[in-house]
Amino acid sequence: MLEANLDDQTGEALGYVMQLLLDAGALDVYFTPIQMKKNRPATKLSVLAPSTARERFTQLILRHTSTIGVRYQTWQRTIMQRHFETVTTKYGAVQVKVATYGDIVKRTPEYADCARLAQQKNKPLMMIYQAVLQQLD
Amino acid sequence: MLEANLDDQTGEALGYVMQLLLDAGALDVYFTPIQMKKNRPATKLSVLAPSTARERFTQLILRHTSTIGVRYQTWQRTIMQRHFETVTTKYGAVQVKVATYGDIVKRTPEYADCARLAQQKNKPLMMIYQAVLQQLD
Amino acid sequence: MLEANLDDQTGEALGYVMQLLLDAGALDVYFTPIQMKKNRPATKLSVLAPSTARERFTQLILRHTSTIGVRYQTWQRTIMQRHFETVTTKYGAVQVKVATYGDIVKRTPEYADCARLAQQKNKPLMMIYQAVLQQLD
Amino acid sequence: MLEANLDDQTGEALGYVMQLLLDAGALDVYFTPIQMKKNRPATKLSVLAPSTARERFTQLILRHTSTIGVRYQTWQRTIMQRHFETVTTKYGAVQVKVATYGDIVKRTPEYADCARLAQQKNKPLMMIYQAVLQQLD
Amino acid sequence: MLEANLDDQTGEALGYVMQLLLDAGALDVYFTPIQMKKNRPATKLSVLAPSTARERFTQLILRHTSTIGVRYQTWQRTIMQRHFETVTTKYGAVQVKVATYGDIVKRTPEYADCARLAQQKNKPLMMIYQAVLQQLD
Amino acid sequence: MLEANLDDQTGEALGYVMQLLLDAGALDVYFTPIQMKKNRPATKLSVLAPSTARERFTQLILRHTSTIGVRYQTWQRTIMQRHFETVTTKYGAVQVKVATYGDIVKRTPEYADCARLAQQKNKPLMMIYQAVLQQLD
Ligand code: NI
Ligand code: NI
Ligand code: NI
Ligand code: NI
Ligand code: NI
Ligand code: NI
Ligand code: NI
Ligand code: NI
Ligand code: NI
Ligand code: NI
Ligand code: NI
Ligand code: NI
């Protein structure tokens, strides 16, 4: 996890940086609203990346944001095993992510598939999700 | 109440604007973290000012922030009647704001007085507050 | 809508006030994190109540919070028509709220029913929701 | 301004709705983090739209989000007059928005132009902005 | 400390999970508003638990939330020593937590006791707190 | 990094503590809005300090805030090398921080200098910044 507190960069530029870091292969990028000294509303940038890619992401952050320092620390992760299954609804086919850990099993319709169908069929996204869930036993 | 959504101004500059608006006589100025389009973390600026001063504060906001528009709307307010009393503690004298509305009475030690005593006596701020509250019946 | 900015009341006390206002019949109560002058992290309290109850809620807010002023303004609302239907799942019966507006129809499993079943059957809340959604056509 | 408090819709679905409302012609769409009853982290959706389009946006919100009610209210706006000028930098041409109100004049490089050049030239966005600002007198 | 970023679970369900984790013995559970990719408002779940209970809480989070991964890391803590004293006010008895660390001593009225008296006596919570503080020397 | 979650201290007192910790030599102090149990809006205090000063800052936090515990953890940091250069604009001289890391070079006008000139010359802060940027090649 790499982090930087940003009080001298615009939100417009930060939105650009989020996309740039995702395109560069970050596992996750997120912003947290924070409050810094001198009454400054600010944003904490957090980037999850493999520790082998730390120097590369440090350079991306230093190059593309206003910060002059990046702090980092290693977190461990427990990740469920995943595979994908296809579910066919009356609106079309949707990939469902099946995640397992011990006896825990979770099925999540893929957002991108549902959003694509929602737009093609001009239906609310929630209606597509619900159609997928009804196909799961 | 005047408001503007700001996604193209730094937190550093916004902290400066908060002080500038308070110095110009705003009743209250506050920031709310918001999330705008294109993944932009942003800040909503809210300024409470008498409606007679609206044009003056509109110009201050347009001049000193990056926004090209200010929205505004009139809110009504119910304000308690206030007077001040002096309470003497072992650390020194503190003004207490007494606010009343019908049968509701609230006494609040003045922050500035407590903070000044805390620094002079090198005591935690909370200890000063508590000393004042103990003097209230 | 009634609002107050609170920088001199603890979160502990604000949690207490939220429940008190809901118990008093507020339609909705919510908190927004804001940033006030002098580097103060603060909370905006918002209360939705019928305009006929405004004076009553003003007094509750003045009595139970640290604010000395409440601002208010009337908002209009468009509300969907609602009725309830019962859906029977393998875990038990759940009320489903059916909301309609023109040709828009939405069905939402009642949170309280699902939560109760989740606890009785020792199942994840999401599993109960999904079982309800599968019963909807 | 139309608003709805959402505690029963996922962030994934809300990101989808933001884009949908912008595509439908909303002047601005933004999210504010709020805290609702029963320990629920929630999101306030705010949509700025011309009052003539209010019914259309009300229906979009009711159809595509989980809310069963939309509240609304008219805000006035003071908007600076705007025109565009082209500035040529060593990286390429950028449109600059010139906004005026009385004696107030602000020039802002267009984000989209700068972002496009930044990607084409593989330079930090801030470097492009700075190159544009240096061309302004 | 265990953490998960949640963009595909509703606030309603997250409120349920907070209570579930507290009931399971978490030392602390809190939510932070964050902003994730694709314009998604999201919530970071943080759980403080003894490191010996990490696997148990990992499973609770994986079972009851939508996340497919939990990250974790060990933090050290400095905790003040605590004991309780009883203070008698005109409204009734209240436990006061006395916390010490070196020469630092802090006394905090127990929230639950004060809230109970406030409801029994139909008094503002702040009035009960103040009555307790006046009994402390 | 030292952290504490605060739900029983006012924003007024927290603003005071931020200044106190900065005056005591903290590298950075910031607040994050969080949501704790029992519907409490709360604030996470984060303090960046050299690990050699950890005990001193732990005591400051325990003495001046309501928390009875402080958690801490070591983060590594990558910091750009910095030196200052003076830039002369038509409004006066401004220090510019030049930060370098490998082939990355960033120049940032010093906030304090720009703010001072903005007030002396009665110009918007952004106009001063822009004048400085125009002097950079
Ligand atoms: Ni700075
Ligand atoms: Ni399978
Ligand atoms: Ni813009
Ligand atoms: Ni008096
Ligand atoms: Ni105050
Ligand atoms: Ni029906
Ligand atoms: Ni609900
Ligand atoms: Ni022109
Ligand atoms: Ni997802
Ligand atoms: Ni004792
Ligand atoms: Ni407590
Ligand atoms: Ni140099």
PDB file of N, CA, C and O in Angstrom, chain B residues 1 18 22 28-33 44 48 73-80 82 97 99 101 103-104 106 108 111, chain C residues 1 3 5 8 32-38 40 44 55 58-59 62-63 65-73 75:
ATOM      1  N   MET B   1     -27.620  31.434   2.087  1.00  0.00           N
ATOM      2  CA  MET B   1     -26.587  30.402   1.881  1.00  0.00           C
ATOM      3  C   MET B   1     -26.114  30.430   0.433  1.00  0.00           C
ATOM      4  O   MET B   1     -26.910  30.298  -0.492  1.00  0.00           O
ATOM      5  N   MET B  18     -11.203  30.216   2.876  1.00  0.00           N
ATOM      6  CA  MET B  18     -12.045  30.153   4.070  1.00  0.00           C
ATOM      7  C   MET B  18     -11.740  31.344   4.992  1.00  0.00           C
ATOM      8  O   MET B  18     -12.654  32.038   5.448  1.00  0.00           O
ATOM      9  N   LEU B  22     -14.232  34.534   6.058  1.00  0.00           N
ATOM     10  CA  LEU B  22     -14.540  34.830   7.461  1.00  0.00           C
ATOM     11  C   LEU B  22     -14.139  36.263   7.789  1.00  0.00           C
ATOM     12  O   LEU B  22     -14.890  37.002   8.446  1.00  0.00           O
ATOM     13  N   ASP B  28     -20.824  32.093   8.652  1.00  0.00           N
ATOM     14  CA  ASP B  28     -20.224  30.769   8.769  1.00  0.00           C
ATOM     15  C   ASP B  28     -19.694  30.365   7.399  1.00  0.00           C
ATOM     16  O   ASP B  28     -20.261  30.744   6.373  1.00  0.00           O
ATOM     17  N   VAL B  29     -18.614  29.630   7.393  1.00  0.00           N
ATOM     18  CA  VAL B  29     -18.030  29.084   6.164  1.00  0.00           C
ATOM     19  C   VAL B  29     -17.665  27.642   6.465  1.00  0.00           C
ATOM     20  O   VAL B  29     -17.054  27.372   7.488  1.00  0.00           O
ATOM     21  N   TYR B  30     -18.091  26.715   5.609  1.00  0.00           N
ATOM     22  CA  TYR B  30     -17.671  25.330   5.838  1.00  0.00           C
ATOM     23  C   TYR B  30     -17.493  24.585   4.522  1.00  0.00           C
ATOM     24  O   TYR B  30     -18.031  24.979   3.497  1.00  0.00           O
ATOM     25  N   PHE B  31     -16.689  23.513   4.608  1.00  0.00           N
ATOM     26  CA  PHE B  31     -16.400  22.667   3.455  1.00  0.00           C
ATOM     27  C   PHE B  31     -17.053  21.300   3.640  1.00  0.00           C
ATOM     28  O   PHE B  31     -17.052  20.752   4.743  1.00  0.00           O
ATOM     29  N   THR B  32     -17.573  20.732   2.562  1.00  0.00           N
ATOM     30  CA  THR B  32     -18.085  19.363   2.571  1.00  0.00           C
ATOM     31  C   THR B  32     -17.378  18.574   1.483  1.00  0.00           C
ATOM     32  O   THR B  32     -17.334  19.022   0.336  1.00  0.00           O
ATOM     33  N   PRO B  33     -16.824  17.399   1.828  1.00  0.00           N
ATOM     34  CA  PRO B  33     -16.196  16.585   0.781  1.00  0.00           C
ATOM     35  C   PRO B  33     -17.256  15.995  -0.130  1.00  0.00           C
ATOM     36  O   PRO B  33     -18.225  15.409   0.348  1.00  0.00           O
ATOM     37  N   LYS B  44     -17.300  21.042  -1.617  1.00  0.00           N
ATOM     38  CA  LYS B  44     -18.392  22.008  -1.710  1.00  0.00           C
ATOM     39  C   LYS B  44     -18.129  23.117  -0.704  1.00  0.00           C
ATOM     40  O   LYS B  44     -17.930  22.838   0.479  1.00  0.00           O
ATOM     41  N   LEU B  48     -22.574  31.059   4.761  1.00  0.00           N
ATOM     42  CA  LEU B  48     -23.773  31.670   5.335  1.00  0.00           C
ATOM     43  C   LEU B  48     -23.513  33.158   5.501  1.00  0.00           C
ATOM     44  O   LEU B  48     -22.557  33.553   6.158  1.00  0.00           O
ATOM     45  N   GLN B  73     -29.543  30.477  -2.079  1.00  0.00           N
ATOM     46  CA  GLN B  73     -30.908  30.252  -1.660  1.00  0.00           C
ATOM     47  C   GLN B  73     -31.063  30.782  -0.241  1.00  0.00           C
ATOM     48  O   GLN B  73     -30.126  30.728   0.545  1.00  0.00           O
ATOM     49  N   THR B  74     -32.245  31.243   0.077  1.00  0.00           N
ATOM     50  CA  THR B  74     -32.488  31.808   1.397  1.00  0.00           C
ATOM     51  C   THR B  74     -32.962  30.728   2.360  1.00  0.00           C
ATOM     52  O   THR B  74     -33.863  29.967   2.042  1.00  0.00           O
ATOM     53  N   TRP B  75     -32.311  30.635   3.496  1.00  0.00           N
ATOM     54  CA  TRP B  75     -32.780  29.776   4.581  1.00  0.00           C
ATOM     55  C   TRP B  75     -33.241  30.691   5.719  1.00  0.00           C
ATOM     56  O   TRP B  75     -32.677  31.748   5.957  1.00  0.00           O
ATOM     57  N   GLN B  76     -34.278  30.269   6.438  1.00  0.00           N
ATOM     58  CA  GLN B  76     -34.675  30.957   7.660  1.00  0.00           C
ATOM     59  C   GLN B  76     -33.863  30.402   8.814  1.00  0.00           C
ATOM     60  O   GLN B  76     -33.373  29.279   8.740  1.00  0.00           O
ATOM     61  N   ARG B  77     -33.758  31.175   9.894  1.00  0.00           N
ATOM     62  CA  ARG B  77     -33.016  30.676  11.057  1.00  0.00           C
ATOM     63  C   ARG B  77     -33.759  30.975  12.364  1.00  0.00           C
ATOM     64  O   ARG B  77     -34.355  32.050  12.524  1.00  0.00           O
ATOM     65  N   THR B  78     -33.717  30.042  13.273  1.00  0.00           N
ATOM     66  CA  THR B  78     -34.185  30.280  14.638  1.00  0.00           C
ATOM     67  C   THR B  78     -32.937  30.340  15.514  1.00  0.00           C
ATOM     68  O   THR B  78     -32.180  29.373  15.564  1.00  0.00           O
ATOM     69  N   ILE B  79     -32.726  31.480  16.142  1.00  0.00           N
ATOM     70  CA  ILE B  79     -31.506  31.678  16.931  1.00  0.00           C
ATOM     71  C   ILE B  79     -31.874  31.927  18.393  1.00  0.00           C
ATOM     72  O   ILE B  79     -32.772  32.702  18.679  1.00  0.00           O
ATOM     73  N   MET B  80     -31.197  31.272  19.285  1.00  0.00           N
ATOM     74  CA  MET B  80     -31.430  31.496  20.711  1.00  0.00           C
ATOM     75  C   MET B  80     -30.910  32.884  21.102  1.00  0.00           C
ATOM     76  O   MET B  80     -29.961  33.395  20.518  1.00  0.00           O
ATOM     77  N   ARG B  82     -28.826  35.387  23.385  1.00  0.00           N
ATOM     78  CA  ARG B  82     -27.541  35.138  24.044  1.00  0.00           C
ATOM     79  C   ARG B  82     -27.095  36.325  24.895  1.00  0.00           C
ATOM     80  O   ARG B  82     -27.295  37.471  24.514  1.00  0.00           O
ATOM     81  N   LYS B  97     -21.122  31.735  27.479  1.00  0.00           N
ATOM     82  CA  LYS B  97     -22.248  32.179  26.669  1.00  0.00           C
ATOM     83  C   LYS B  97     -23.507  31.526  27.210  1.00  0.00           C
ATOM     84  O   LYS B  97     -23.582  30.302  27.323  1.00  0.00           O
ATOM     85  N   ALA B  99     -27.331  30.913  26.412  1.00  0.00           N
ATOM     86  CA  ALA B  99     -28.286  30.981  25.308  1.00  0.00           C
ATOM     87  C   ALA B  99     -29.641  30.500  25.799  1.00  0.00           C
ATOM     88  O   ALA B  99     -29.732  29.480  26.482  1.00  0.00           O
ATOM     89  N   TYR B 101     -34.011  30.027  24.876  1.00  0.00           N
ATOM     90  CA  TYR B 101     -35.125  29.981  23.908  1.00  0.00           C
ATOM     91  C   TYR B 101     -36.277  29.342  24.650  1.00  0.00           C
ATOM     92  O   TYR B 101     -36.211  28.158  24.998  1.00  0.00           O
ATOM     93  N   ASP B 103     -38.068  27.876  27.486  1.00  0.00           N
ATOM     94  CA  ASP B 103     -37.535  27.374  28.763  1.00  0.00           C
ATOM     95  C   ASP B 103     -36.180  26.671  28.585  1.00  0.00           C
ATOM     96  O   ASP B 103     -35.685  26.059  29.527  1.00  0.00           O
ATOM     97  N   ILE B 104     -35.632  26.752  27.385  1.00  0.00           N
ATOM     98  CA  ILE B 104     -34.345  26.095  27.148  1.00  0.00           C
ATOM     99  C   ILE B 104     -33.211  27.044  27.515  1.00  0.00           C
ATOM    100  O   ILE B 104     -33.194  28.192  27.061  1.00  0.00           O
ATOM    101  N   LYS B 106     -28.882  27.126  27.844  1.00  0.00           N
ATOM    102  CA  LYS B 106     -27.607  26.421  27.676  1.00  0.00           C
ATOM    103  C   LYS B 106     -26.465  27.355  28.013  1.00  0.00           C
ATOM    104  O   LYS B 106     -26.463  28.518  27.611  1.00  0.00           O
ATOM    105  N   THR B 108     -22.324  27.732  27.625  1.00  0.00           N
ATOM    106  CA  THR B 108     -21.154  27.193  26.924  1.00  0.00           C
ATOM    107  C   THR B 108     -19.935  28.054  27.213  1.00  0.00           C
ATOM    108  O   THR B 108     -19.933  29.248  26.903  1.00  0.00           O
ATOM    109  N   TYR B 111     -14.696  29.204  23.817  1.00  0.00           N
ATOM    110  CA  TYR B 111     -13.525  28.461  23.365  1.00  0.00           C
ATOM    111  C   TYR B 111     -12.254  29.301  23.486  1.00  0.00           C
ATOM    112  O   TYR B 111     -11.224  28.833  23.989  1.00  0.00           O
TER     113      TYR B 111
ATOM    114  N   MET C   1     -36.893  20.638   5.982  1.00  0.00           N
ATOM    115  CA  MET C   1     -35.513  20.263   6.325  1.00  0.00           C
ATOM    116  C   MET C   1     -34.944  21.257   7.338  1.00  0.00           C
ATOM    117  O   MET C   1     -34.897  22.456   7.076  1.00  0.00           O
ATOM    118  N   GLU C   3     -31.465  22.119   9.662  1.00  0.00           N
ATOM    119  CA  GLU C   3     -30.043  21.808   9.697  1.00  0.00           C
ATOM    120  C   GLU C   3     -29.333  22.600  10.789  1.00  0.00           C
ATOM    121  O   GLU C   3     -29.720  23.726  11.118  1.00  0.00           O
ATOM    122  N   ASN C   5     -25.008  23.053  12.142  1.00  0.00           N
ATOM    123  CA  ASN C   5     -23.588  22.679  12.086  1.00  0.00           C
ATOM    124  C   ASN C   5     -23.068  22.552  13.507  1.00  0.00           C
ATOM    125  O   ASN C   5     -23.196  23.497  14.288  1.00  0.00           O
ATOM    126  N   ASP C   8     -19.158  21.655  18.576  1.00  0.00           N
ATOM    127  CA  ASP C   8     -18.870  21.628  20.012  1.00  0.00           C
ATOM    128  C   ASP C   8     -19.717  20.586  20.735  1.00  0.00           C
ATOM    129  O   ASP C   8     -20.133  20.782  21.875  1.00  0.00           O
ATOM    130  N   THR C  32     -23.650  14.676   8.037  1.00  0.00           N
ATOM    131  CA  THR C  32     -22.677  14.883   6.966  1.00  0.00           C
ATOM    132  C   THR C  32     -21.397  15.419   7.592  1.00  0.00           C
ATOM    133  O   THR C  32     -21.444  16.381   8.351  1.00  0.00           O
ATOM    134  N   PRO C  33     -20.240  14.799   7.272  1.00  0.00           N
ATOM    135  CA  PRO C  33     -18.987  15.345   7.799  1.00  0.00           C
ATOM    136  C   PRO C  33     -18.647  16.657   7.114  1.00  0.00           C
ATOM    137  O   PRO C  33     -18.671  16.728   5.880  1.00  0.00           O
ATOM    138  N   ILE C  34     -18.367  17.685   7.880  1.00  0.00           N
ATOM    139  CA  ILE C  34     -17.962  18.972   7.319  1.00  0.00           C
ATOM    140  C   ILE C  34     -16.711  19.468   8.031  1.00  0.00           C
ATOM    141  O   ILE C  34     -16.285  18.893   9.041  1.00  0.00           O
ATOM    142  N   GLN C  35     -16.159  20.527   7.496  1.00  0.00           N
ATOM    143  CA  GLN C  35     -14.926  21.112   8.033  1.00  0.00           C
ATOM    144  C   GLN C  35     -15.207  22.583   8.302  1.00  0.00           C
ATOM    145  O   GLN C  35     -15.511  23.333   7.378  1.00  0.00           O
ATOM    146  N   MET C  36     -15.109  22.995   9.568  1.00  0.00           N
ATOM    147  CA  MET C  36     -15.405  24.378   9.923  1.00  0.00           C
ATOM    148  C   MET C  36     -14.119  25.168  10.201  1.00  0.00           C
ATOM    149  O   MET C  36     -13.021  24.648  10.113  1.00  0.00           O
ATOM    150  N   LYS C  37     -14.278  26.419  10.519  1.00  0.00           N
ATOM    151  CA  LYS C  37     -13.137  27.306  10.784  1.00  0.00           C
ATOM    152  C   LYS C  37     -12.241  26.775  11.901  1.00  0.00           C
ATOM    153  O   LYS C  37     -12.664  25.935  12.680  1.00  0.00           O
ATOM    154  N   LYS C  38     -11.045  27.320  11.998  1.00  0.00           N
ATOM    155  CA  LYS C  38     -10.082  26.986  13.061  1.00  0.00           C
ATOM    156  C   LYS C  38      -9.755  25.494  13.096  1.00  0.00           C
ATOM    157  O   LYS C  38      -9.625  24.912  14.181  1.00  0.00           O
ATOM    158  N   ARG C  40     -11.484  22.832  12.585  1.00  0.00           N
ATOM    159  CA  ARG C  40     -12.383  21.972  13.341  1.00  0.00           C
ATOM    160  C   ARG C  40     -13.114  20.976  12.448  1.00  0.00           C
ATOM    161  O   ARG C  40     -13.899  21.364  11.582  1.00  0.00           O
ATOM    162  N   LYS C  44     -22.644  18.110  10.225  1.00  0.00           N
ATOM    163  CA  LYS C  44     -23.905  18.790   9.915  1.00  0.00           C
ATOM    164  C   LYS C  44     -25.034  17.820  10.214  1.00  0.00           C
ATOM    165  O   LYS C  44     -25.045  16.704   9.724  1.00  0.00           O
ATOM    166  N   GLU C  55     -41.494  23.621  14.538  1.00  0.00           N
ATOM    167  CA  GLU C  55     -41.187  24.243  15.830  1.00  0.00           C
ATOM    168  C   GLU C  55     -40.843  23.179  16.868  1.00  0.00           C
ATOM    169  O   GLU C  55     -39.919  23.360  17.663  1.00  0.00           O
ATOM    170  N   THR C  58     -37.343  22.008  16.079  1.00  0.00           N
ATOM    171  CA  THR C  58     -36.395  23.070  16.417  1.00  0.00           C
ATOM    172  C   THR C  58     -36.076  23.025  17.911  1.00  0.00           C
ATOM    173  O   THR C  58     -34.915  23.091  18.320  1.00  0.00           O
ATOM    174  N   GLN C  59     -37.100  22.888  18.714  1.00  0.00           N
ATOM    175  CA  GLN C  59     -36.886  22.865  20.162  1.00  0.00           C
ATOM    176  C   GLN C  59     -36.102  21.622  20.586  1.00  0.00           C
ATOM    177  O   GLN C  59     -35.241  21.694  21.470  1.00  0.00           O
ATOM    178  N   LEU C  62     -32.458  22.334  19.687  1.00  0.00           N
ATOM    179  CA  LEU C  62     -31.852  23.330  20.576  1.00  0.00           C
ATOM    180  C   LEU C  62     -31.646  22.760  21.977  1.00  0.00           C
ATOM    181  O   LEU C  62     -30.669  23.065  22.659  1.00  0.00           O
ATOM    182  N   ARG C  63     -32.566  21.914  22.410  1.00  0.00           N
ATOM    183  CA  ARG C  63     -32.489  21.376  23.772  1.00  0.00           C
ATOM    184  C   ARG C  63     -31.414  20.295  23.893  1.00  0.00           C
ATOM    185  O   ARG C  63     -30.719  20.216  24.902  1.00  0.00           O
ATOM    186  N   THR C  65     -28.844  19.452  21.545  1.00  0.00           N
ATOM    187  CA  THR C  65     -27.515  19.596  20.959  1.00  0.00           C
ATOM    188  C   THR C  65     -26.886  20.880  21.490  1.00  0.00           C
ATOM    189  O   THR C  65     -27.516  21.658  22.198  1.00  0.00           O
ATOM    190  N   SER C  66     -25.641  21.105  21.079  1.00  0.00           N
ATOM    191  CA  SER C  66     -24.893  22.267  21.534  1.00  0.00           C
ATOM    192  C   SER C  66     -25.142  23.504  20.680  1.00  0.00           C
ATOM    193  O   SER C  66     -24.675  24.587  21.005  1.00  0.00           O
ATOM    194  N   THR C  67     -25.881  23.371  19.592  1.00  0.00           N
ATOM    195  CA  THR C  67     -26.050  24.517  18.692  1.00  0.00           C
ATOM    196  C   THR C  67     -26.916  25.593  19.337  1.00  0.00           C
ATOM    197  O   THR C  67     -27.792  25.296  20.151  1.00  0.00           O
ATOM    198  N   ILE C  68     -26.659  26.840  18.939  1.00  0.00           N
ATOM    199  CA  ILE C  68     -27.548  27.903  19.408  1.00  0.00           C
ATOM    200  C   ILE C  68     -28.439  28.410  18.276  1.00  0.00           C
ATOM    201  O   ILE C  68     -29.194  29.361  18.443  1.00  0.00           O
ATOM    202  N   GLY C  69     -28.358  27.734  17.109  1.00  0.00           N
ATOM    203  CA  GLY C  69     -29.223  28.155  16.016  1.00  0.00           C
ATOM    204  C   GLY C  69     -29.574  26.985  15.123  1.00  0.00           C
ATOM    205  O   GLY C  69     -28.788  26.054  14.955  1.00  0.00           O
ATOM    206  N   VAL C  70     -30.784  27.040  14.556  1.00  0.00           N
ATOM    207  CA  VAL C  70     -31.240  26.014  13.613  1.00  0.00           C
ATOM    208  C   VAL C  70     -31.687  26.749  12.358  1.00  0.00           C
ATOM    209  O   VAL C  70     -32.396  27.740  12.433  1.00  0.00           O
ATOM    210  N   ARG C  71     -31.230  26.293  11.195  1.00  0.00           N
ATOM    211  CA  ARG C  71     -31.728  26.904   9.956  1.00  0.00           C
ATOM    212  C   ARG C  71     -32.692  25.920   9.304  1.00  0.00           C
ATOM    213  O   ARG C  71     -32.582  24.714   9.485  1.00  0.00           O
ATOM    214  N   TYR C  72     -33.642  26.459   8.531  1.00  0.00           N
ATOM    215  CA  TYR C  72     -34.616  25.547   7.944  1.00  0.00           C
ATOM    216  C   TYR C  72     -35.119  26.093   6.618  1.00  0.00           C
ATOM    217  O   TYR C  72     -35.024  27.292   6.331  1.00  0.00           O
ATOM    218  N   GLN C  73     -35.690  25.215   5.854  1.00  0.00           N
ATOM    219  CA  GLN C  73     -36.167  25.546   4.533  1.00  0.00           C
ATOM    220  C   GLN C  73     -37.092  24.427   4.066  1.00  0.00           C
ATOM    221  O   GLN C  73     -36.899  23.268   4.414  1.00  0.00           O
ATOM    222  N   TRP C  75     -38.520  21.882   1.430  1.00  0.00           N
ATOM    223  CA  TRP C  75     -38.262  21.164   0.182  1.00  0.00           C
ATOM    224  C   TRP C  75     -39.559  20.463  -0.221  1.00  0.00           C
ATOM    225  O   TRP C  75     -40.322  20.009   0.605  1.00  0.00           O
TER     226      TRP C  75
END
